[in-house]
CSV table of C-alpha atoms in Angstrom, one decimal:
chain,number,residue,atom,x,y,z
A,1,ASP,CA,6.8,-28.5,-27.5
A,2,CYS,CA,9.6,-27.2,-25.4
A,3,ARG,CA,13.6,-26.9,-26.8
A,4,GLN,CA,16.0,-26.4,-24.2
A,5,GLY,CA,18.8,-23.9,-25.2
A,6,GLU,CA,22.1,-24.0,-24.3
A,7,ASP,CA,24.7,-21.4,-22.4
A,8,THR,CA,27.2,-21.6,-25.0
A,9,GLY,CA,27.4,-19.7,-28.6
A,10,ASP,CA,26.7,-16.0,-29.6
A,11,PHE,CA,23.1,-16.4,-28.8
A,12,THR,CA,22.5,-14.2,-32.1
A,13,SER,CA,20.0,-17.2,-33.8
A,14,PRO,CA,16.4,-17.9,-32.5
A,15,GLU,CA,17.7,-21.9,-33.4
A,16,TYR,CA,20.7,-21.7,-31.0
A,17,PRO,CA,19.1,-19.8,-27.9
A,18,GLY,CA,21.0,-19.5,-24.4
A,19,ARG,CA,19.1,-21.3,-22.0
A,20,SER,CA,19.5,-19.7,-18.4
A,21,ILE,CA,18.5,-16.2,-17.3
A,22,ASP,CA,21.7,-16.2,-15.4
A,23,LYS,CA,23.2,-16.0,-18.9
A,24,ALA,CA,20.4,-13.5,-20.0
A,25,THR,CA,21.6,-11.0,-17.1
A,26,SER,CA,25.0,-11.3,-17.6
A,27,ILE,CA,24.2,-10.4,-21.7
A,28,PHE,CA,22.3,-7.7,-20.7
A,29,ARG,CA,25.1,-6.0,-18.2
A,30,GLU,CA,28.2,-7.1,-20.1
A,31,ILE,CA,27.2,-7.0,-23.5
A,32,MET,CA,24.5,-5.2,-24.8
A,33,ASN,CA,24.6,-2.1,-26.3
A,34,PRO,CA,22.3,0.9,-27.4
A,35,GLY,CA,19.8,-0.5,-30.0
A,36,ASP,CA,20.1,-4.2,-28.8
A,37,THR,CA,17.4,-6.6,-27.9
A,38,LEU,CA,17.3,-9.6,-25.7
A,39,ALA,CA,14.3,-11.9,-26.4
A,40,PHE,CA,12.9,-14.8,-24.4
A,41,CYS,CA,11.0,-17.3,-25.8
A,42,ARG,CA,7.3,-17.5,-25.7
A,43,GLY,CA,6.2,-20.4,-24.0
A,44,GLY,CA,9.2,-20.4,-21.7
A,45,ALA,CA,9.7,-20.3,-18.1
A,46,PHE,CA,12.8,-19.0,-16.1
A,47,ARG,CA,13.4,-18.7,-12.4
A,48,ILE,CA,15.6,-15.6,-11.4
A,49,SER,CA,17.6,-14.6,-7.9
A,50,PRO,CA,16.7,-11.5,-6.4
A,51,ARG,CA,19.8,-10.4,-6.7
A,52,GLN,CA,20.4,-10.5,-10.0
A,53,TYR,CA,20.6,-6.9,-11.4
A,54,TRP,CA,19.5,-5.6,-14.6
A,55,VAL,CA,22.4,-2.4,-14.8
A,56,ASN,CA,23.6,-1.1,-18.4
A,57,ASP,CA,24.9,2.4,-18.2
A,58,ARG,CA,25.5,2.2,-22.2
A,59,CYS,CA,22.0,2.0,-22.9
A,60,GLU,CA,20.5,5.3,-24.3
A,61,ARG,CA,17.0,7.2,-23.8
A,62,ASP,CA,17.0,7.9,-27.6
A,63,ASN,CA,18.6,4.1,-28.4
A,64,ARG,CA,17.2,1.9,-25.9
A,65,CYS,CA,18.2,-1.8,-25.1
A,66,THR,CA,14.9,-4.0,-25.1
A,67,VAL,CA,13.8,-7.0,-23.3
A,68,ARG,CA,10.9,-9.0,-25.1
A,69,ASP,CA,9.5,-11.7,-26.1
A,70,TYR,CA,9.6,-13.7,-29.5
A,71,GLU,CA,7.7,-16.9,-31.0
A,72,ALA,CA,10.5,-19.7,-31.1
A,73,TRP,CA,10.5,-21.6,-34.6
A,74,TRP,CA,9.5,-25.3,-32.4
A,75,ASN,CA,6.3,-22.9,-31.1
A,76,SER,CA,2.8,-25.0,-31.8
A,77,GLU,CA,0.3,-23.6,-33.9
A,78,MET,CA,-1.9,-22.8,-31.2
A,79,GLY,CA,0.5,-20.2,-30.0
A,80,GLU,CA,2.0,-19.6,-26.7
A,81,GLY,CA,2.2,-17.7,-24.0
A,82,GLU,CA,4.3,-14.8,-22.6
A,83,PRO,CA,7.4,-16.0,-21.2
A,84,ILE,CA,7.0,-16.2,-17.5
A,85,ILE,CA,9.9,-15.1,-15.2
A,86,HIS,CA,9.6,-16.3,-11.8
A,87,GLY,CA,10.9,-13.7,-9.3
A,88,GLY,CA,11.0,-9.7,-9.9
A,89,LEU,CA,13.3,-7.5,-12.2
A,90,ASN,CA,15.2,-5.4,-10.1
A,91,PHE,CA,17.1,-2.2,-11.8
A,92,MET,CA,19.1,-1.0,-8.8
A,93,ASP,CA,23.0,-0.5,-9.0
A,94,GLY,CA,24.6,-0.1,-5.6
A,95,GLY,CA,26.5,2.6,-3.9
A,96,LEU,CA,26.0,6.4,-4.7
A,97,SER,CA,23.2,7.3,-7.1
A,98,ASP,CA,24.6,6.7,-10.9
A,99,LYS,CA,22.2,7.4,-13.5
A,100,GLU,CA,21.3,4.5,-16.0
A,101,GLU,CA,18.6,5.0,-18.6
A,102,GLY,CA,17.1,3.8,-21.7
A,103,TYR,CA,15.5,0.4,-21.0
A,104,ASN,CA,12.2,-0.9,-22.7
A,105,PHE,CA,11.0,-4.3,-21.3
A,106,ILE,CA,7.8,-6.0,-23.2
A,107,ASN,CA,5.7,-8.7,-22.7
A,108,LEU,CA,6.8,-10.4,-20.0
A,109,SER,CA,4.6,-12.4,-17.0
A,110,LEU,CA,6.4,-11.8,-13.8
A,111,GLN,CA,5.2,-14.6,-10.7
A,112,GLY,CA,5.9,-13.9,-7.4
A,113,ASP,CA,6.0,-16.2,-4.3
A,114,GLY,CA,4.8,-13.6,-2.0
A,115,GLU,CA,8.1,-11.6,-1.3
A,116,GLY,CA,9.9,-8.6,-3.0
A,117,HIS,CA,9.1,-6.4,-5.9
A,118,GLY,CA,7.8,-7.2,-9.5
A,119,ILE,CA,9.7,-4.5,-10.8
A,120,PHE,CA,12.0,-2.1,-8.3
A,121,THR,CA,14.1,0.9,-9.9
A,122,TYR,CA,16.2,2.6,-7.8
A,123,ASN,CA,19.1,5.1,-7.8
A,124,GLU,CA,18.4,7.1,-11.0
A,125,VAL,CA,17.0,4.8,-13.3
A,126,GLU,CA,15.5,7.3,-16.1
A,127,HIS,CA,13.9,6.9,-19.6
A,128,SER,CA,12.1,3.6,-19.2
A,129,MET,CA,9.4,1.9,-20.1
A,130,PHE,CA,7.6,-1.5,-18.7
A,131,CYS,CA,4.8,-2.1,-21.2
A,132,ASN,CA,2.0,-5.4,-21.3
A,133,LEU,CA,3.3,-7.0,-18.2
A,134,ASP,CA,1.7,-9.6,-16.1
A,135,ILE,CA,2.9,-8.9,-12.3
A,136,ASN,CA,1.3,-11.1,-9.9
A,137,GLY,CA,2.3,-12.3,-6.5
A,138,PHE,CA,4.5,-10.2,-5.2
A,139,ARG,CA,4.7,-8.1,-2.0
A,140,ASN,CA,4.8,-4.9,-4.1
A,141,GLY,CA,3.8,-5.2,-7.8
A,142,VAL,CA,5.6,-1.9,-8.9
A,143,TYR,CA,8.4,-0.1,-6.6
A,144,PHE,CA,9.4,3.2,-8.3
A,145,ALA,CA,11.9,4.1,-5.4
A,146,GLY,CA,13.9,7.1,-4.7
A,147,SER,CA,17.8,7.1,-4.5
A,148,MET,CA,21.0,7.6,-2.4
A,149,PRO,CA,22.6,10.5,-2.5
A,150,PRO,CA,24.3,11.3,-6.4
A,151,ALA,CA,27.4,11.0,-7.6
A,152,GLY,CA,29.4,13.4,-9.5
A,153,THR,CA,26.8,15.3,-11.8
A,154,ASN,CA,24.2,13.1,-11.1
A,155,ASP,CA,20.9,14.8,-9.5
A,156,GLY,CA,19.7,11.5,-7.7
A,157,ARG,CA,16.1,12.0,-9.0
A,158,SER,CA,14.0,9.0,-11.1
A,159,GLU,CA,12.2,10.6,-14.0
A,160,HIS,CA,10.3,9.8,-17.4
A,161,LEU,CA,9.6,6.0,-16.2
A,162,VAL,CA,6.6,4.9,-17.8
A,163,LEU,CA,4.4,1.5,-17.0
A,164,LYS,CA,1.6,0.9,-19.2
A,165,ASP,CA,-0.7,-1.5,-20.9
A,166,SER,CA,0.0,-4.2,-17.8
A,167,VAL,CA,-2.1,-6.4,-15.5
A,168,ILE,CA,-1.0,-5.9,-11.8
A,169,THR,CA,-2.7,-8.5,-9.4
A,170,ASN,CA,-2.9,-10.4,-6.2
A,171,ASN,CA,0.6,-8.4,-4.3
A,172,ALA,CA,0.2,-8.2,-0.8
A,173,ARG,CA,1.1,-4.8,-0.2
A,174,GLN,CA,1.0,-2.3,-2.6
A,175,GLY,CA,0.4,-2.9,-6.5
A,176,PHE,CA,2.2,0.5,-7.2
A,177,LEU,CA,4.3,2.3,-4.6
A,178,GLY,CA,6.3,5.3,-5.2
A,179,GLY,CA,6.9,8.2,-7.4
A,180,CYS,CA,9.0,10.3,-9.8
A,181,ASP,CA,9.5,13.0,-11.8
A,182,PHE,CA,7.5,13.1,-15.4
A,183,CYS,CA,6.5,9.4,-15.0
A,184,VAL,CA,3.5,8.0,-16.2
A,185,VAL,CA,1.3,5.1,-15.2
A,186,GLU,CA,-1.4,4.3,-17.7
A,187,ASN,CA,-4.0,1.8,-19.0
A,188,ASN,CA,-2.9,-0.8,-16.3
A,189,HIS,CA,-5.5,-3.0,-14.4
A,190,PHE,CA,-4.7,-3.6,-10.7
A,191,GLU,CA,-6.8,-6.3,-8.7
A,192,ASN,CA,-6.6,-7.7,-5.3
A,193,ASN,CA,-3.7,-5.8,-4.4
A,194,GLY,CA,-3.0,-4.8,-0.6
A,195,PHE,CA,-4.5,-8.1,1.0
A,196,GLU,CA,-2.1,-8.3,3.6
A,197,GLY,CA,-3.8,-5.7,5.6
A,198,HIS,CA,-6.0,-2.9,5.5
A,199,THR,CA,-5.4,0.9,6.0
A,200,LEU,CA,-1.7,1.1,5.0
A,201,ASN,CA,-2.3,-1.2,1.5
A,202,HIS,CA,-3.4,-0.1,-1.7
A,203,ASN,CA,-3.9,-0.8,-5.5
A,204,ILE,CA,-1.8,2.7,-6.1
A,205,TYR,CA,0.2,4.1,-3.2
A,206,ALA,CA,2.0,7.2,-4.6
A,207,SER,CA,4.7,8.7,-2.5
A,208,GLY,CA,7.6,10.4,-2.3
A,209,GLY,CA,9.1,14.1,-1.7
A,210,ASN,CA,9.1,17.0,-4.2
A,211,ILE,CA,7.4,15.0,-7.2
A,212,ASN,CA,7.1,16.9,-10.2
A,213,GLU,CA,4.6,16.2,-13.1
A,214,MET,CA,3.7,12.4,-12.5
A,215,ARG,CA,0.3,11.6,-14.3
A,216,PHE,CA,-2.0,8.2,-13.3
A,217,SER,CA,-4.3,7.9,-16.5
A,218,GLY,CA,-6.7,5.4,-17.9
A,219,ASN,CA,-5.7,2.8,-15.2
A,220,THR,CA,-9.0,0.4,-13.6
A,221,LEU,CA,-8.6,-0.5,-9.7
A,222,TYR,CA,-10.3,-3.2,-8.3
A,223,LYS,CA,-10.6,-5.3,-5.2
A,224,ALA,CA,-8.3,-3.0,-3.0
A,225,ALA,CA,-7.1,-4.1,0.2
A,226,PHE,CA,-9.3,-7.2,0.0
A,227,ILE,CA,-9.9,-9.1,3.4
A,228,ASP,CA,-12.4,-11.3,4.4
A,229,GLY,CA,-14.3,-10.3,0.8
A,230,VAL,CA,-14.3,-6.8,0.8
A,231,CYS,CA,-12.3,-3.8,0.3
A,232,SER,CA,-10.9,-2.3,3.5
A,233,GLY,CA,-8.2,0.5,2.5
A,234,ALA,CA,-7.9,3.1,0.2
A,235,SER,CA,-7.4,2.1,-3.5
A,236,PHE,CA,-5.5,5.1,-4.7
A,237,ILE,CA,-4.0,7.0,-2.2
A,238,VAL,CA,-1.2,9.4,-2.7
A,239,HIS,CA,1.1,10.9,0.0
A,240,GLY,CA,4.4,13.4,0.1
A,241,SER,CA,4.7,16.3,-1.6
A,242,PHE,CA,3.4,16.4,-5.4
A,243,GLY,CA,3.5,19.2,-8.0
A,244,GLY,CA,1.5,19.1,-11.2
A,245,LEU,CA,0.0,15.9,-10.0
A,246,ILE,CA,-2.7,14.4,-13.0
A,247,ILE,CA,-4.9,11.6,-12.0
A,248,GLU,CA,-7.5,11.2,-14.9
A,249,ASN,CA,-9.8,9.1,-16.7
A,250,ASN,CA,-9.0,5.9,-14.0
A,251,ILE,CA,-12.2,3.8,-13.2
A,252,VAL,CA,-11.9,2.8,-9.4
A,253,LYS,CA,-14.6,0.6,-8.5
A,254,GLU,CA,-15.8,-2.1,-5.8
A,255,ASP,CA,-19.2,-4.4,-5.8
A,256,VAL,CA,-22.1,-3.6,-3.8
A,257,GLY,CA,-21.6,-5.5,-0.5
A,258,ALA,CA,-17.9,-5.8,-0.7
A,259,ALA,CA,-16.7,-2.5,0.7
A,260,ARG,CA,-16.1,-1.2,4.3
A,261,GLN,CA,-16.4,2.4,5.4
A,262,ASN,CA,-12.6,2.4,5.3
A,263,CYS,CA,-12.5,1.5,1.5
A,264,TRP,CA,-12.0,4.6,0.2
A,265,GLY,CA,-11.6,5.8,-3.7
A,266,ILE,CA,-9.0,8.5,-5.0
A,267,ILE,CA,-7.4,10.1,-1.9
A,268,VAL,CA,-4.9,12.9,-1.9
A,269,ASN,CA,-3.9,13.9,1.5
A,270,PRO,CA,-1.0,13.8,4.2
A,271,GLY,CA,0.1,10.6,5.8
A,272,TYR,CA,3.7,11.4,7.4
A,273,ARG,CA,5.1,12.6,10.7
A,274,ARG,CA,7.7,14.5,8.8
A,275,ALA,CA,8.5,17.9,7.3
A,276,GLY,CA,5.4,19.4,5.9
A,277,GLU,CA,3.4,18.1,3.1
A,278,ILE,CA,2.0,19.7,0.3
A,279,PHE,CA,0.1,18.9,-2.9
A,280,THR,CA,0.3,21.7,-5.7
A,281,ASP,CA,-1.7,22.2,-8.9
A,282,VAL,CA,-3.5,18.5,-8.6
A,283,PHE,CA,-5.9,17.8,-11.3
A,284,ILE,CA,-8.5,14.8,-10.3
A,285,ARG,CA,-10.6,15.0,-13.4
A,286,GLY,CA,-12.6,12.5,-16.1
A,287,ASN,CA,-12.4,9.5,-13.3
A,288,THR,CA,-14.9,6.9,-12.5
A,289,VAL,CA,-15.7,5.6,-9.1
A,290,VAL,CA,-17.9,3.3,-8.2
A,291,ASN,CA,-19.5,1.8,-5.0
A,292,MET,CA,-16.3,2.8,-2.7
A,293,GLY,CA,-16.8,3.7,1.2
A,294,ASN,CA,-16.5,6.6,3.2
A,295,VAL,CA,-15.4,8.7,0.6
A,296,SER,CA,-15.0,8.7,-3.2
A,297,ILE,CA,-12.7,11.2,-3.8
A,298,GLY,CA,-10.9,13.3,-1.3
A,299,ILE,CA,-7.9,16.4,-0.9
A,300,GLN,CA,-6.4,17.6,1.9
A,301,SER,CA,-3.3,20.0,2.1
A,302,CYS,CA,-3.8,20.9,-1.6
A,303,HIS,CA,-3.1,24.6,-2.9
A,304,GLY,CA,-4.4,25.2,-6.3
A,305,CYS,CA,-6.2,21.8,-7.0
A,306,SER,CA,-9.5,20.6,-9.0
A,307,ILE,CA,-11.9,17.8,-8.7
A,308,GLU,CA,-13.6,18.1,-12.2
A,309,ASN,CA,-15.8,16.3,-14.5
A,310,ASN,CA,-15.8,12.8,-12.7
A,311,VAL,CA,-18.8,10.5,-12.3
A,312,ILE,CA,-19.4,9.2,-8.7
A,313,ILE,CA,-21.6,6.4,-8.0
A,314,GLN,CA,-22.6,4.8,-4.5
A,315,GLU,CA,-24.8,2.1,-4.3
A,316,GLN,CA,-23.7,0.8,-1.0
A,317,ALA,CA,-25.9,0.8,2.1
A,318,PHE,CA,-24.1,3.1,4.8
A,319,SER,CA,-23.2,6.5,4.7
A,320,SER,CA,-20.6,8.1,2.9
A,321,LYS,CA,-19.5,11.2,1.0
A,322,GLY,CA,-18.8,11.8,-2.8
A,323,ILE,CA,-16.4,14.3,-2.7
A,324,GLN,CA,-14.7,16.0,0.6
A,325,VAL,CA,-12.4,18.9,0.8
A,326,PRO,CA,-10.2,18.4,3.1
A,327,THR,CA,-10.4,14.7,3.9
A,328,GLY,CA,-10.2,15.7,7.9
A,329,GLY,CA,-7.3,13.3,8.0
A,330,LEU,CA,-4.2,13.6,10.3
A,331,ARG,CA,-3.0,17.0,9.8
A,332,HIS,CA,0.6,18.1,11.0
A,333,GLU,CA,1.8,21.5,12.2
A,334,ASN,CA,4.0,22.1,9.0
A,335,ASP,CA,1.7,20.3,6.6
A,336,TYR,CA,0.0,22.7,4.3
A,337,VAL,CA,-3.4,24.5,5.2
A,338,GLN,CA,-6.0,23.2,2.3
A,339,ASP,CA,-6.9,26.8,0.2
A,340,SER,CA,-9.1,27.0,-2.6
A,341,ALA,CA,-10.4,23.9,-4.3
A,342,PHE,CA,-12.0,23.8,-7.8
A,343,VAL,CA,-15.1,21.3,-7.6
A,344,VAL,CA,-16.9,21.5,-11.3
A,345,ASN,CA,-18.8,19.4,-13.8
A,346,ASN,CA,-19.0,16.2,-11.3
A,347,SER,CA,-22.0,13.9,-11.8
A,348,ILE,CA,-22.9,11.9,-8.8
A,349,TYR,CA,-25.9,9.4,-8.3
A,350,TYR,CA,-26.3,7.8,-4.8
A,351,GLY,CA,-28.7,4.8,-4.9
A,352,VAL,CA,-31.9,3.9,-2.9
A,353,ALA,CA,-29.9,2.2,-0.2
A,354,ALA,CA,-27.2,4.4,0.2
A,355,SER,CA,-27.1,8.1,2.4
A,356,GLY,CA,-24.5,10.9,3.2
A,357,ILE,CA,-23.4,14.0,1.4
A,358,ALA,CA,-22.6,14.1,-2.1
A,359,ILE,CA,-20.0,17.3,-1.7
A,360,ALA,CA,-18.5,18.2,1.6
A,361,MET,CA,-16.4,21.3,2.3
A,362,GLN,CA,-15.5,20.8,5.7
A,363,GLN,CA,-14.0,23.7,7.7
A,364,ALA,CA,-11.1,21.4,9.7
A,365,ASN,CA,-7.7,21.5,8.4
A,366,ALA,CA,-8.3,24.8,6.0
A,367,SER,CA,-8.1,28.2,5.6
A,368,PRO,CA,-11.3,30.1,6.7
A,369,THR,CA,-11.0,32.1,3.5
A,370,ALA,CA,-10.7,29.3,1.1
A,371,ASN,CA,-12.5,30.6,-2.0
A,372,HIS,CA,-13.5,27.4,-3.2
A,373,VAL,CA,-15.9,27.1,-6.3
A,374,VAL,CA,-18.1,24.4,-6.6
A,375,ALA,CA,-20.4,24.7,-9.7
A,376,ASN,CA,-22.2,23.0,-12.3
A,377,ASN,CA,-22.2,19.7,-10.5
A,378,ALA,CA,-25.2,17.6,-11.2
A,379,ILE,CA,-26.8,15.2,-8.4
A,380,GLN,CA,-29.2,12.6,-7.8
A,381,TYR,CA,-30.2,10.7,-4.6
A,382,ALA,CA,-33.0,7.9,-5.2
A,383,GLY,CA,-33.3,6.8,-1.7
A,384,ASP,CA,-34.9,7.9,1.5
A,385,ASN,CA,-32.2,7.9,4.0
A,386,SER,CA,-30.5,11.1,5.7
A,387,TRP,CA,-29.0,13.3,3.1
A,388,SER,CA,-27.4,16.2,2.0
A,389,CYS,CA,-26.4,17.9,-1.9
A,390,PHE,CA,-24.1,19.8,-0.1
A,391,TYR,CA,-21.9,20.4,3.5
A,392,LEU,CA,-20.6,23.9,3.5
A,393,SER,CA,-19.3,24.4,7.1
A,394,TYR,CA,-17.4,27.5,5.9
A,395,PRO,CA,-19.3,30.8,6.0
A,396,LEU,CA,-20.4,31.1,2.4
A,397,GLN,CA,-18.8,34.4,2.0
A,398,SER,CA,-15.5,32.7,2.2
A,399,PHE,CA,-16.5,30.6,-1.2
A,400,ALA,CA,-15.9,32.5,-4.5
A,401,SER,CA,-18.9,30.6,-6.1
A,402,VAL,CA,-21.4,28.2,-5.2
A,403,ASP,CA,-23.7,28.0,-8.3
A,404,TYR,CA,-25.1,26.5,-11.5
A,405,ASN,CA,-25.6,23.1,-9.4
A,406,LEU,CA,-28.4,21.0,-9.9
A,407,CYS,CA,-29.6,18.3,-6.9
A,408,TYR,CA,-32.6,16.3,-7.2
A,409,PHE,CA,-33.6,13.9,-4.0
A,410,PRO,CA,-37.5,13.4,-4.4
A,411,ASN,CA,-37.5,10.7,-2.0
A,412,ALA,CA,-35.8,11.7,1.1
A,413,GLY,CA,-38.7,14.0,2.1
A,414,GLY,CA,-37.9,15.6,5.9
A,415,LEU,CA,-34.4,13.5,6.0
A,416,GLY,CA,-33.0,15.4,2.9
A,417,SER,CA,-31.6,18.9,2.2
A,418,TRP,CA,-30.0,20.7,-0.2
A,419,GLU,CA,-27.4,22.0,2.2
A,420,THR,CA,-26.9,20.2,5.7
A,421,ASN,CA,-27.4,23.7,7.4
A,422,THR,CA,-30.0,25.3,5.3
A,423,SER,CA,-32.1,25.4,2.2
A,424,LEU,CA,-31.4,26.5,-1.1
A,425,GLY,CA,-33.9,29.2,-0.3
A,426,ALA,CA,-31.8,30.3,2.4
A,427,MET,CA,-28.8,30.4,0.5
A,428,HIS,CA,-30.4,32.7,-1.9
A,429,ASP,CA,-30.9,35.3,0.4
A,430,GLN,CA,-27.1,35.2,0.9
A,431,GLY,CA,-26.6,35.7,-3.0
A,432,TYR,CA,-25.7,32.1,-3.6
A,433,GLY,CA,-26.8,29.4,-5.6
A,434,MET,CA,-29.0,32.0,-7.5
A,435,ASN,CA,-28.8,29.4,-11.1
A,436,SER,CA,-29.1,26.0,-9.0
A,437,ARG,CA,-31.8,23.8,-9.7
A,438,THR,CA,-33.7,20.7,-8.0
A,439,GLU,CA,-35.3,19.1,-11.0
A,440,ASP,CA,-34.5,15.4,-12.1
A,441,PRO,CA,-31.5,15.4,-14.3
A,442,LEU,CA,-32.5,12.5,-16.6
A,443,PHE,CA,-29.4,10.3,-16.2
A,444,GLU,CA,-29.4,7.4,-18.5
A,445,PRO,CA,-29.7,4.0,-16.7
A,446,ILE,CA,-26.6,2.8,-14.9
A,447,ASP,CA,-24.8,-0.2,-16.2
A,448,PRO,CA,-22.9,-1.5,-14.0
A,449,ASN,CA,-20.2,-3.2,-16.4
A,450,LYS,CA,-19.9,0.2,-17.6
A,451,PRO,CA,-20.9,2.9,-15.4
A,452,ASP,CA,-22.0,6.2,-16.9
A,453,LEU,CA,-24.0,9.2,-15.9
A,454,ILE,CA,-24.2,11.3,-19.0
A,455,THR,CA,-27.6,12.2,-20.1
A,456,LYS,CA,-28.5,11.9,-23.6
A,457,HIS,CA,-32.1,13.7,-23.2
A,458,ARG,CA,-32.2,17.3,-24.8
A,459,SER,CA,-34.8,18.0,-22.4
A,460,SER,CA,-32.6,17.5,-19.4
A,461,PRO,CA,-32.5,20.8,-17.4
A,462,LEU,CA,-28.8,19.8,-17.4
A,463,VAL,CA,-28.7,21.2,-21.0
A,464,ASP,CA,-27.2,24.8,-21.8
A,465,ASN,CA,-28.1,25.4,-17.7
A,466,GLY,CA,-24.3,25.3,-16.6
A,467,SER,CA,-21.6,28.1,-16.8
A,468,SER,CA,-18.7,28.2,-19.2
A,469,VAL,CA,-17.0,30.2,-16.6
A,470,TYR,CA,-16.3,26.8,-14.7
A,471,PHE,CA,-15.9,24.7,-17.6
A,472,SER,CA,-12.7,23.7,-16.2
A,473,ARG,CA,-9.7,25.5,-14.4
A,474,ILE,CA,-7.3,25.0,-17.4
């Protein structure tokens, strides 16, 4: 049913549309004013040059310029798909950082050829939203980059960008890359990103210097750094320096048999050989991490950070750690030394074929007086392999609290222990774990399509046996 437009006229009627994306970008840059909308027809396809920039300094954060789809008058009754743009959207002006703001890009399909970025923001792009996009087949799906030194009164920092309700797939290096102040990445689906190489490639790679109040919420991550049919790198990694980072209510998962031990889940730790990295007031909460590799959730060089209310399910047939603090990664001289971590209210299940440690509090790269809190965690191990509920390598006196935990490992026999180096009874002798338990938590059966470990049994020993003191750090 396609009808071709013409690049003449005023382009204000769907009956007489423009034709080329060259014309569209020139309209965006030269004609559009605050509140205007530029729309691509559903069912249409357009090819854009990497050097066609979407820059308009007239748009306003409270009266935005919108680029989206429209239903053309000639569309069939069956409906048409989102407009396809072959190539990425480049939001970059040259020279010194010069602020642009107030963009909405909605309901578009961006298709790459293995190169470039699906969305690239650079030089102080602010207060803009990217919503319901299909971003597929680039080198990086979305890159929220930094800036050149600022011009005039600008501060050279991007902020208040939102990526939401989008599908980011099959990008060779990163699904999402970068970081910015007060930015949000929420309710997106990331799949098969980072297949160009293991270790350095990820579904989400948050990075940057002195990033403030960034939030990742409600995303699903699957098939990270997928090489030879298995996950071979961290799915969600954070490097640099972040303050007030929130990672909440995400699902990070792989299939049983489709992950190596270098396939990690959610990891916040140093990664650069440069000025010291530090992560301050980080909350990793409410996430579900399923069948990852070496570590499901880990932090390092973190000050005042919390891992709380997460569900971890591990059924891979190798040894791994559910939660690790610090991660044991490379720490450079100026990186912050890990201090107190708040590890509370997590539910952890290890299956029959799995083995390892549910919660490991390492000594390397951390302060010997860290004052960690490890409380209200519920753990079950169904196998008979090597197993520890906890590994606490510090003297127990360096913990503010280790209590109100439950760990059940009935089949592990002599290969299982409450803590790698001691028993629960021996911990009691030192005044720790006095309210901890070893009964069956009565977790509900695990549905691989909707994993959860919520118990609905009133008779569960978890009911009314936690401590409200450790409900949450906030």
